[in-house]
Amino acid sequence: MGPVRTEVMWNAVLDAVAATSHDRPLDVLDLGGGTGGDAVRLALLGHRVTVVDPSPDALASLDRRASEAGTAVTGILGDTEDLVEHVDAGSFDLVVCHGVLEHVDDPGQALASTAKVLRDGGHVSIVVAGRLAGVVARALAGDFAGAETLFSARADTWDLRTDGPRRFVVAEIDALLAAHGFTPVQTNALRVFADLVPSALVDIEPGARDALFALERLVRTSPDMAALSAGLQSVARLDLTTAPSDRGVPRATV
Ligand SMILES: C[S@@+](CC[C@H](N)C(=O)[O-])C[C@H]1O[C@@H](n2cnc3c(N)ncnc32)[C@H](O)[C@@H]1O
């Protein structure tokens, strides 16, 4: 199921790269890049990639993965909160932040840091867990009280200690991005079906994997499907004329 789970997201990253790069190598930050699955692929495409992650073990695996692939990725021990102490402001063309906002104390702070380290016109690709898919999964498992609790939750009052990893709806991601000067370019529904279909079916039925991948690609830009998808991806562009500015860049007045 691996490629079906990740390739729709990866295609959108490649679109963001194409929109930013005009065929030149990019400076890419993978914030919370973990063991470097995305980072190494981007490095193999010729981009200069930095991973900032608070896990020393993940960074060690990243090093191994990059050298086995015959490429180089810079790994830095850090996190969303101390990011600006480790990398220069305005130094990246693309920030990838996948599967991270679910775990940070303050997603708004993470996006503020992201905006600081991006160049004007640069892109961010965010992937988060979808909340309503979690509601459906709990209800299907018979956990109706859990489904009700999750349905009533909100990302901005989420408590990681009691509620586990945060889950989002599209409007919350859009609002967070807008508050930090980002304009959404594309919203993708990820894993609309892949997490629901039994892997055995996909593995045994001839052609099923390709057909499922085609279906996921078909629905990926549907806002209706995004409401129910297990993963949400937003690719957005930084516009410094509207970004809250604390790095001396003039802002549009209202
Ligand atoms: C689910 S993994 C995702 C890894 C990778 N981005 C991917 O898509 O495969 C979450 C990652 O976020 C990192 N992380 C957790 N808290 C973080 C923070 N405050 N700032 C940056 N990264 C963080 C973890 O160490 C872990 O590597």
PDB file of N, CA and C and ligand atoms in Angstrom, residues 32-34 38 53-55 79-80 98-100 103-104, ligand 1:
ATOM      1  N   GLY A  32      10.984  18.925  10.696  1.00  0.00           N
ATOM      2  CA  GLY A  32      10.443  17.682  11.260  1.00  0.00           C
ATOM      3  C   GLY A  32      10.542  16.570  10.236  1.00  0.00           C
ATOM      4  N   GLY A  33      11.643  16.586   9.512  1.00  0.00           N
ATOM      5  CA  GLY A  33      11.813  15.658   8.380  1.00  0.00           C
ATOM      6  C   GLY A  33      12.091  14.221   8.786  1.00  0.00           C
ATOM      7  N   GLY A  34      12.310  13.984  10.077  1.00  0.00           N
ATOM      8  CA  GLY A  34      12.471  12.617  10.570  1.00  0.00           C
ATOM      9  C   GLY A  34      13.621  11.893   9.901  1.00  0.00           C
ATOM     10  N   ASP A  38      11.298  12.007   2.507  1.00  0.00           N
ATOM     11  CA  ASP A  38      11.083  13.064   1.507  1.00  0.00           C
ATOM     12  C   ASP A  38      12.397  13.779   1.198  1.00  0.00           C
ATOM     13  N   ASP A  53      15.160  18.513  12.948  1.00  0.00           N
ATOM     14  CA  ASP A  53      14.296  17.576  13.679  1.00  0.00           C
ATOM     15  C   ASP A  53      14.843  17.434  15.107  1.00  0.00           C
ATOM     16  N   PRO A  54      13.940  17.293  16.099  1.00  0.00           N
ATOM     17  CA  PRO A  54      14.421  17.185  17.486  1.00  0.00           C
ATOM     18  C   PRO A  54      14.873  15.779  17.882  1.00  0.00           C
ATOM     19  N   SER A  55      14.789  14.804  16.972  1.00  0.00           N
ATOM     20  CA  SER A  55      15.135  13.430  17.332  1.00  0.00           C
ATOM     21  C   SER A  55      16.532  13.069  16.816  1.00  0.00           C
ATOM     22  N   ASP A  79      14.043  22.287  16.439  1.00  0.00           N
ATOM     23  CA  ASP A  79      12.602  22.092  16.302  1.00  0.00           C
ATOM     24  C   ASP A  79      11.937  23.372  15.809  1.00  0.00           C
ATOM     25  N   THR A  80      10.630  23.363  15.769  1.00  0.00           N
ATOM     26  CA  THR A  80       9.911  24.518  15.247  1.00  0.00           C
ATOM     27  C   THR A  80      10.152  25.760  16.107  1.00  0.00           C
ATOM     28  N   HIS A  98       5.692  17.875   6.992  1.00  0.00           N
ATOM     29  CA  HIS A  98       4.738  16.769   6.841  1.00  0.00           C
ATOM     30  C   HIS A  98       4.622  15.957   8.116  1.00  0.00           C
ATOM     31  N   GLY A  99       3.414  15.860   8.614  1.00  0.00           N
ATOM     32  CA  GLY A  99       3.177  15.026   9.794  1.00  0.00           C
ATOM     33  C   GLY A  99       3.772  15.616  11.062  1.00  0.00           C
ATOM     34  N   VAL A 100       3.881  16.936  11.128  1.00  0.00           N
ATOM     35  CA  VAL A 100       4.547  17.583  12.264  1.00  0.00           C
ATOM     36  C   VAL A 100       3.572  18.443  13.090  1.00  0.00           C
ATOM     37  N   HIS A 103       1.963  17.318  16.221  1.00  0.00           N
ATOM     38  CA  HIS A 103       2.735  17.017  17.431  1.00  0.00           C
ATOM     39  C   HIS A 103       3.281  18.249  18.148  1.00  0.00           C
ATOM     40  N   VAL A 104       3.216  19.414  17.515  1.00  0.00           N
ATOM     41  CA  VAL A 104       3.834  20.589  18.143  1.00  0.00           C
ATOM     42  C   VAL A 104       2.855  21.253  19.107  1.00  0.00           C
TER      43      VAL A 104
HETATM   44  C1  LIG B   1       5.276  11.548  11.982  1.00  0.00           C
HETATM   45  S1  LIG B   1       6.947  12.024  11.913  1.00  0.00           S
HETATM   46  C2  LIG B   1       7.028  12.704  10.270  1.00  0.00           C
HETATM   47  C3  LIG B   1       8.395  12.605   9.685  1.00  0.00           C
HETATM   48  C4  LIG B   1       8.492  13.102   8.242  1.00  0.00           C
HETATM   49  N1  LIG B   1       8.161  14.507   8.130  1.00  0.00           N
HETATM   50  C5  LIG B   1       7.616  12.282   7.327  1.00  0.00           C
HETATM   51  O1  LIG B   1       6.668  12.818   6.744  1.00  0.00           O
HETATM   52  O2  LIG B   1       7.884  11.085   7.186  1.00  0.00           O
HETATM   53  C6  LIG B   1       6.951  13.487  12.928  1.00  0.00           C
HETATM   54  C7  LIG B   1       8.323  14.127  13.032  1.00  0.00           C
HETATM   55  O3  LIG B   1       8.175  15.409  13.670  1.00  0.00           O
HETATM   56  C8  LIG B   1       9.265  15.584  14.531  1.00  0.00           C
HETATM   57  N2  LIG B   1       8.870  16.609  15.513  1.00  0.00           N
HETATM   58  C9  LIG B   1       8.160  16.466  16.639  1.00  0.00           C
HETATM   59  N3  LIG B   1       8.028  17.648  17.278  1.00  0.00           N
HETATM   60  C10 LIG B   1       8.667  18.568  16.507  1.00  0.00           C
HETATM   61  C11 LIG B   1       8.900  19.969  16.619  1.00  0.00           C
HETATM   62  N4  LIG B   1       8.434  20.679  17.641  1.00  0.00           N
HETATM   63  N5  LIG B   1       9.607  20.573  15.638  1.00  0.00           N
HETATM   64  C12 LIG B   1      10.075  19.877  14.581  1.00  0.00           C
HETATM   65  N6  LIG B   1       9.888  18.547  14.427  1.00  0.00           N
HETATM   66  C13 LIG B   1       9.194  17.902  15.381  1.00  0.00           C
HETATM   67  C14 LIG B   1       9.532  14.202  15.102  1.00  0.00           C
HETATM   68  O4  LIG B   1      10.827  14.070  15.644  1.00  0.00           O
HETATM   69  C15 LIG B   1       9.311  13.330  13.867  1.00  0.00           C
HETATM   70  O5  LIG B   1      10.505  13.143  13.147  1.00  0.00           O
END
